[in-house]
Amino acid sequence: MDQNQKTIVKSFSPIKILVPVVLGLGATAWLFIKDDKIGELKGIAEANIWWLVAALLVLLIRDLGYIYRIRALTDKFLTWRNSLDVIMLWEFASAVTPSVVGGTTVATIILNKEGIPLGKSLAYVMLTAVLDNMFFILAAPIALLATQGEVFPTFNLDPSDVDKLKMAFYISYSLIAIYTFIMIYALFVRPRAFKWLLLKITSYSFLRKWRVNAFQHGNEIVWASEQLKGKNFGYWASAILSTIFVWVARYFLLNCLIAAFVDVTFSEHMLIISRNLIFWIVMLIAITPGGAGIVEMAFPSFFGLFLGGFSSVVVVLYRLITYYPYLVLGSIFLPKWIAKVFGNKAQEEEALAPEMNR
């Protein structure tokens, strides 16, 4: 079993799948039990079926957008089927890793094993991170201005909790902005200067143990930068527009679920989208896999104002639709993908691994 295969198997180990499931289900159960809200589950029968169908369609459209984007970013090197495999496994990796990590290392290996050279694989993964983060950076100020401060929730929160929430948002936003602009400088402006800076920083005695890693990361940046040179307008237009598309679809899915239970005006739809943006910027610093547990706990404060007694029901549906399916789909796609890229022997080794560890 080579190192890449070991990384894949380790990243998708049963325990890493079990942890977010336990955290998410535990937090959901606590939401219902603490205020004796189990009876609220009956509210699902009151939902507008057409809005629920719309939510599923938006989810499908969003995933098609991700598939289109990765195919466009690879200059159509990936087939539609291979693009589907990549996105399902990437979503799987994101679901079983903390939000701040996001499965980027695994994504690089996945692209590389699909036949894309390492330098290009690194470039595509870094580029998706930059595009996604730029969406947050540009959309958040628009949301803040458009909602006149209403984007931060006050429902069932003490003023001190609202202040803490705002602080968490500004910290997360600042970290995203700093990281993104450093990556833009490193990838598109002065990659070799960035590599030199990494080596310079790690030349000090107390940082010298990271010098080898700094050298490797510096090389990766240089390789990635070289792959992105000379891309035409059409390439960048597809990358940017598809990024906007998938994130708007991602946020609008929640609007569909909320509208399935309560009447929502146009201005409330805009506020929900804006608040969802802020919600996920805060969740990006979550330390649990896929934000499991934390999302469920924070959800009522952000969106309870619109839902009232349906808040706990909607968060259950939201996670059932947007999170848990990728754990199931990833578990289905993974063995077939390992057999495809590593061979049948690798699949046999993966199946034997749990037995060997007993």
Coordinates of C-alpha atoms in Angstrom, one line a residue:
M1 CA 0.0 0.0 0.0
D2 CA 1.6 3.3 -1.1
Q3 CA 1.6 6.5 0.9
N4 CA -1.3 8.1 -1.0
Q5 CA -3.4 5.0 -0.5
K6 CA -2.6 5.0 3.2
T7 CA -3.6 8.7 3.5
I8 CA -6.9 8.0 1.7
V9 CA -7.8 5.0 3.9
K10 CA -6.7 6.8 7.1
S11 CA -8.7 9.9 6.2
F12 CA -11.8 7.8 5.5
S13 CA -11.5 5.4 8.4
P14 CA -14.7 4.2 10.1
I15 CA -13.9 6.1 13.3
K16 CA -13.6 9.4 11.4
I17 CA -17.1 8.7 9.9
L18 CA -18.5 7.7 13.2
V19 CA -17.4 10.8 15.1
P20 CA -19.4 13.4 13.2
V21 CA -22.4 11.1 13.1
V22 CA -22.4 10.7 16.9
L23 CA -21.7 14.5 17.4
G24 CA -24.5 15.5 15.0
L25 CA -27.1 13.1 16.2
G26 CA -26.2 13.8 19.9
A27 CA -26.6 17.5 19.4
T28 CA -29.9 17.0 17.5
A29 CA -31.2 14.8 20.3
W30 CA -30.3 17.3 22.9
L31 CA -32.1 20.1 21.0
F32 CA -35.3 18.0 21.2
I33 CA -34.9 16.7 24.7
K34 CA -33.8 19.8 26.6
D35 CA -37.1 21.7 25.8
D36 CA -39.3 18.6 25.3
K37 CA -39.7 19.2 21.6
I38 CA -40.0 15.6 20.4
G39 CA -43.6 16.3 19.5
E40 CA -42.4 18.9 17.0
L41 CA -41.3 16.1 14.7
K42 CA -44.9 15.8 13.8
G43 CA -44.6 19.2 12.2
I44 CA -42.9 17.6 9.2
A45 CA -46.3 16.4 8.0
E46 CA -47.3 20.1 7.8
A47 CA -44.5 21.0 5.4
N48 CA -45.2 22.3 1.9
I49 CA -44.2 19.4 -0.3
W50 CA -43.3 21.6 -3.3
W51 CA -40.8 23.6 -1.3
L52 CA -39.2 20.3 0.0
V53 CA -38.9 19.1 -3.6
A54 CA -37.4 22.5 -4.5
A55 CA -34.8 22.0 -1.7
L56 CA -33.8 18.6 -3.2
L57 CA -33.6 20.1 -6.7
V58 CA -31.4 23.0 -5.5
L59 CA -29.1 20.4 -3.8
L60 CA -28.9 18.5 -7.1
I61 CA -28.2 21.6 -9.1
R62 CA -25.6 22.7 -6.6
D63 CA -23.7 19.4 -6.9
L64 CA -24.0 19.6 -10.7
G65 CA -22.4 23.1 -10.4
Y66 CA -19.5 21.6 -8.4
I67 CA -19.1 18.9 -11.0
Y68 CA -19.1 21.4 -13.8
R69 CA -16.6 23.6 -11.9
I70 CA -14.0 20.9 -11.3
R71 CA -14.2 19.8 -14.9
A72 CA -13.8 23.4 -16.1
L73 CA -10.9 24.0 -13.8
T74 CA -9.1 20.9 -15.1
D75 CA -9.6 22.1 -18.7
K76 CA -12.0 19.2 -19.2
F77 CA -9.3 16.7 -18.5
L78 CA -11.8 15.0 -16.1
T79 CA -14.7 13.3 -17.7
W80 CA -18.2 14.0 -16.3
R81 CA -18.1 10.6 -14.5
N82 CA -14.6 11.2 -13.1
S83 CA -15.7 14.7 -12.0
L84 CA -18.7 13.1 -10.1
D85 CA -16.3 10.7 -8.3
V86 CA -14.0 13.6 -7.3
I87 CA -16.8 15.8 -6.0
M88 CA -18.5 13.0 -4.0
L89 CA -15.2 12.0 -2.4
W90 CA -14.2 15.7 -1.8
E91 CA -17.6 16.2 -0.1
F92 CA -17.0 13.0 1.9
A93 CA -13.6 14.3 3.0
S94 CA -15.1 17.7 4.0
A95 CA -17.8 15.9 6.0
V96 CA -15.3 13.9 8.1
T97 CA -12.7 16.6 8.7
P98 CA -12.9 19.9 10.7
S99 CA -14.3 22.8 8.6
V100 CA -11.0 24.7 9.0
V101 CA -9.2 21.7 7.3
G102 CA -11.8 21.0 4.6
G103 CA -10.2 17.9 3.1
T104 CA -7.8 19.7 0.8
T105 CA -4.9 17.2 1.2
V106 CA -7.2 14.3 0.3
A107 CA -8.6 16.3 -2.6
T108 CA -5.1 16.8 -4.0
I109 CA -4.4 13.1 -3.8
I110 CA -7.8 12.3 -5.4
L111 CA -7.1 14.6 -8.4
N112 CA -3.6 13.2 -8.7
K113 CA -4.8 9.6 -8.8
E114 CA -7.3 10.6 -11.5
G115 CA -4.2 11.1 -13.7
I116 CA -3.6 14.8 -13.1
P117 CA 0.0 15.7 -12.4
L118 CA 0.8 16.7 -8.8
G119 CA 1.5 20.3 -9.7
K120 CA -1.8 20.7 -11.5
S121 CA -3.7 18.9 -8.7
L122 CA -2.2 21.3 -6.1
A123 CA -3.1 24.3 -8.4
Y124 CA -6.7 23.2 -8.8
V125 CA -7.3 22.6 -5.1
M126 CA -5.6 25.8 -4.1
L127 CA -7.6 27.7 -6.7
T128 CA -10.9 26.3 -5.5
A129 CA -10.0 27.4 -2.0
V130 CA -9.1 30.9 -3.2
L131 CA -12.3 31.2 -5.3
D132 CA -14.5 30.0 -2.4
N133 CA -12.8 32.4 0.1
M134 CA -13.0 35.3 -2.3
F135 CA -16.8 34.7 -2.5
F136 CA -17.0 35.0 1.3
I137 CA -14.7 38.0 1.4
L138 CA -16.8 40.0 -1.1
A139 CA -20.3 38.7 -0.2
A140 CA -20.0 39.3 3.5
P141 CA -19.7 43.1 3.4
I142 CA -22.6 43.2 0.9
A143 CA -24.7 41.2 3.3
L144 CA -23.8 43.5 6.2
L145 CA -24.6 46.6 4.3
A146 CA -27.9 45.3 2.8
T147 CA -29.3 44.1 6.1
Q148 CA -28.3 47.2 8.2
G149 CA -26.9 45.0 10.9
E150 CA -29.9 42.6 11.1
V151 CA -27.7 39.9 9.8
F152 CA -26.5 39.1 13.3
P153 CA -29.1 37.1 15.2
T154 CA -30.5 38.3 18.5
F155 CA -33.2 35.6 18.9
N156 CA -32.9 34.0 22.4
L157 CA -29.5 35.5 22.8
D158 CA -28.1 37.7 25.6
P159 CA -26.4 40.9 24.4
S160 CA -23.1 39.4 25.6
D161 CA -23.7 36.3 23.4
V162 CA -24.4 38.5 20.4
D163 CA -21.1 40.4 21.0
K164 CA -19.3 37.0 21.2
L165 CA -20.9 35.9 18.0
K166 CA -19.9 39.1 16.2
M167 CA -16.3 38.7 17.5
A168 CA -16.3 35.1 16.2
F169 CA -17.4 36.3 12.8
Y170 CA -14.8 39.1 12.6
I171 CA -12.1 36.8 13.7
S172 CA -13.1 34.1 11.2
Y173 CA -13.5 36.7 8.4
S174 CA -10.1 38.2 9.1
L175 CA -8.4 34.9 9.1
I176 CA -10.0 34.0 5.8
A177 CA -9.0 37.3 4.3
I178 CA -5.4 37.1 5.5
Y179 CA -5.0 33.5 4.3
T180 CA -6.6 34.3 0.9
F181 CA -4.6 37.3 0.1
I182 CA -1.4 35.5 1.1
M183 CA -2.4 32.7 -1.3
I184 CA -3.2 35.1 -4.1
Y185 CA 0.2 36.8 -3.6
A186 CA 1.9 33.4 -3.5
L187 CA 0.1 31.9 -6.5
F188 CA -0.2 34.8 -8.9
V189 CA 2.3 37.5 -7.9
R190 CA 5.6 36.2 -6.4
P191 CA 5.6 32.4 -5.8
R192 CA 9.4 32.2 -5.5
A193 CA 9.5 35.2 -3.1
F194 CA 6.9 33.4 -1.0
K195 CA 9.0 30.2 -1.0
W196 CA 12.1 32.3 0.0
L197 CA 10.0 33.9 2.9
L198 CA 9.0 30.5 4.2
L199 CA 12.7 29.4 4.2
K200 CA 13.8 32.6 5.8
I201 CA 11.2 32.3 8.6
T202 CA 12.2 28.7 9.3
S203 CA 15.9 29.6 9.4
Y204 CA 15.6 30.7 13.0
S205 CA 16.6 28.0 15.5
F206 CA 13.3 27.6 17.2
L207 CA 11.5 27.2 13.9
R208 CA 14.1 25.1 12.1
K209 CA 12.3 21.8 12.7
W210 CA 9.7 23.0 10.2
R211 CA 12.2 23.9 7.5
V212 CA 11.8 20.7 5.5
N213 CA 8.0 21.2 5.5
A214 CA 8.5 24.9 4.5
F215 CA 10.7 23.8 1.6
Q216 CA 8.1 21.3 0.4
H217 CA 5.2 23.8 0.7
G218 CA 7.3 26.4 -1.1
N219 CA 7.9 24.0 -4.0
E220 CA 4.2 23.2 -4.1
I221 CA 3.3 26.9 -4.4
V222 CA 5.8 27.3 -7.3
W223 CA 4.5 24.2 -9.1
A224 CA 0.9 25.3 -8.7
S225 CA 1.6 28.9 -9.8
E226 CA 3.3 27.6 -13.0
Q227 CA 0.2 25.6 -13.9
L228 CA -2.2 28.6 -13.6
K229 CA -0.1 30.9 -15.9
G230 CA -1.6 31.8 -19.3
K231 CA -5.2 30.8 -18.6
N232 CA -7.6 32.7 -20.9
F233 CA -10.6 34.8 -20.1
G234 CA -13.1 32.0 -20.6
Y235 CA -11.3 29.8 -18.1
W236 CA -11.5 32.5 -15.4
A237 CA -15.1 33.4 -16.2
S238 CA -16.2 29.8 -15.9
A239 CA -14.3 29.4 -12.6
I240 CA -15.7 32.6 -11.1
L241 CA -19.3 32.3 -12.3
S242 CA -19.5 28.6 -11.3
T243 CA -18.2 29.5 -7.8
I244 CA -20.9 32.2 -7.4
F245 CA -23.5 29.7 -8.7
V246 CA -22.7 26.9 -6.3
W247 CA -22.6 29.1 -3.2
V248 CA -25.8 30.9 -4.0
A249 CA -27.5 27.5 -4.5
R250 CA -25.9 26.2 -1.3
Y251 CA -27.4 29.0 0.7
F252 CA -30.8 29.1 -1.1
L253 CA -31.4 25.5 -0.1
L254 CA -32.1 26.6 3.4
N255 CA -34.6 29.2 2.1
C256 CA -36.5 26.4 0.5
L257 CA -36.7 24.4 3.7
I258 CA -37.8 27.4 5.8
A259 CA -40.4 28.4 3.2
A260 CA -41.8 24.8 3.4
F261 CA -42.9 25.5 7.0
V262 CA -43.6 29.3 7.1
D263 CA -44.5 32.1 4.7
V264 CA -41.4 34.0 3.8
T265 CA -41.4 37.4 2.1
F266 CA -38.8 38.5 -0.5
S267 CA -37.0 40.7 2.0
E268 CA -36.9 37.8 4.5
H269 CA -35.5 35.5 1.8
M270 CA -32.7 38.0 1.3
L271 CA -32.1 38.2 5.1
I272 CA -32.0 34.4 5.4
I273 CA -29.4 34.2 2.6
S274 CA -27.3 37.0 4.2
R275 CA -27.6 35.4 7.7
N276 CA -26.6 32.0 6.2
L277 CA -23.5 33.5 4.8
I278 CA -22.5 34.9 8.2
F279 CA -23.4 31.6 9.8
W280 CA -21.1 29.6 7.6
I281 CA -18.2 32.1 7.9
V282 CA -18.5 31.6 11.7
M283 CA -18.7 27.8 11.2
L284 CA -15.5 27.8 9.2
I285 CA -13.5 27.9 12.4
A286 CA -15.5 25.0 13.9
I287 CA -13.2 22.3 15.2
T288 CA -15.5 19.3 14.7
P289 CA -15.7 17.2 11.5
G290 CA -18.1 19.0 9.1
G291 CA -19.1 21.3 12.0
A292 CA -21.1 18.4 13.4
G293 CA -22.7 19.3 16.7
I294 CA -21.8 22.9 16.5
V295 CA -24.1 23.6 13.5
E296 CA -27.0 21.9 15.2
M297 CA -26.5 23.9 18.4
A298 CA -26.0 27.3 16.7
F299 CA -28.8 26.9 14.0
P300 CA -31.8 27.9 16.2
S301 CA -30.2 31.2 17.3
F302 CA -29.5 32.2 13.6
F303 CA -32.8 31.1 12.1
G304 CA -35.3 30.5 15.0
L305 CA -36.7 34.1 14.4
F306 CA -38.1 32.9 11.1
L307 CA -39.2 29.4 12.1
G308 CA -40.6 29.7 15.7
G309 CA -41.7 26.2 16.7
F310 CA -40.3 24.6 13.6
S311 CA -36.7 25.5 14.2
S312 CA -35.6 22.1 15.5
V313 CA -37.4 20.2 12.8
V314 CA -35.8 22.3 10.0
V315 CA -32.3 21.8 11.4
V316 CA -32.8 18.1 11.4
L317 CA -34.0 18.2 7.7
Y318 CA -31.2 20.6 6.8
R319 CA -28.5 18.2 8.1
L320 CA -30.3 15.1 6.7
I321 CA -30.3 16.7 3.2
T322 CA -26.9 18.5 3.2
Y323 CA -24.6 16.5 5.4
Y324 CA -25.4 12.9 6.1
P325 CA -26.1 11.8 2.5
Y326 CA -22.4 12.6 1.7
L327 CA -21.3 10.2 4.4
V328 CA -23.4 7.5 2.8
L329 CA -22.5 8.4 -0.8
G330 CA -18.8 8.7 0.1
S331 CA -18.9 5.2 1.6
I332 CA -20.4 3.9 -1.6
F333 CA -18.1 5.7 -4.0
L334 CA -14.8 5.2 -2.0
P335 CA -14.4 1.4 -2.5
K336 CA -15.1 1.6 -6.2
W337 CA -12.8 4.5 -6.6
I338 CA -9.9 2.8 -4.7
A339 CA -10.4 -0.3 -6.9
K340 CA -10.3 1.9 -10.0
V341 CA -7.2 4.0 -9.2
F342 CA -5.1 1.6 -7.0
G343 CA -6.3 -1.7 -8.5
N344 CA -8.2 -4.6 -7.0
K345 CA -5.3 -5.5 -4.8
A346 CA -5.7 -2.2 -3.0
Q347 CA -9.4 -2.8 -2.4
E348 CA -8.6 -6.2 -0.9
E349 CA -6.0 -4.6 1.4
E350 CA -8.5 -2.0 2.5
A351 CA -11.0 -4.7 3.3
L352 CA -8.5 -6.6 5.3
A353 CA -7.2 -3.5 7.2
P354 CA -9.9 -3.6 9.9
E355 CA -9.3 -7.4 10.5
M356 CA -5.5 -6.7 10.8
N357 CA -6.1 -4.0 13.4
R358 CA -8.2 -6.2 15.7

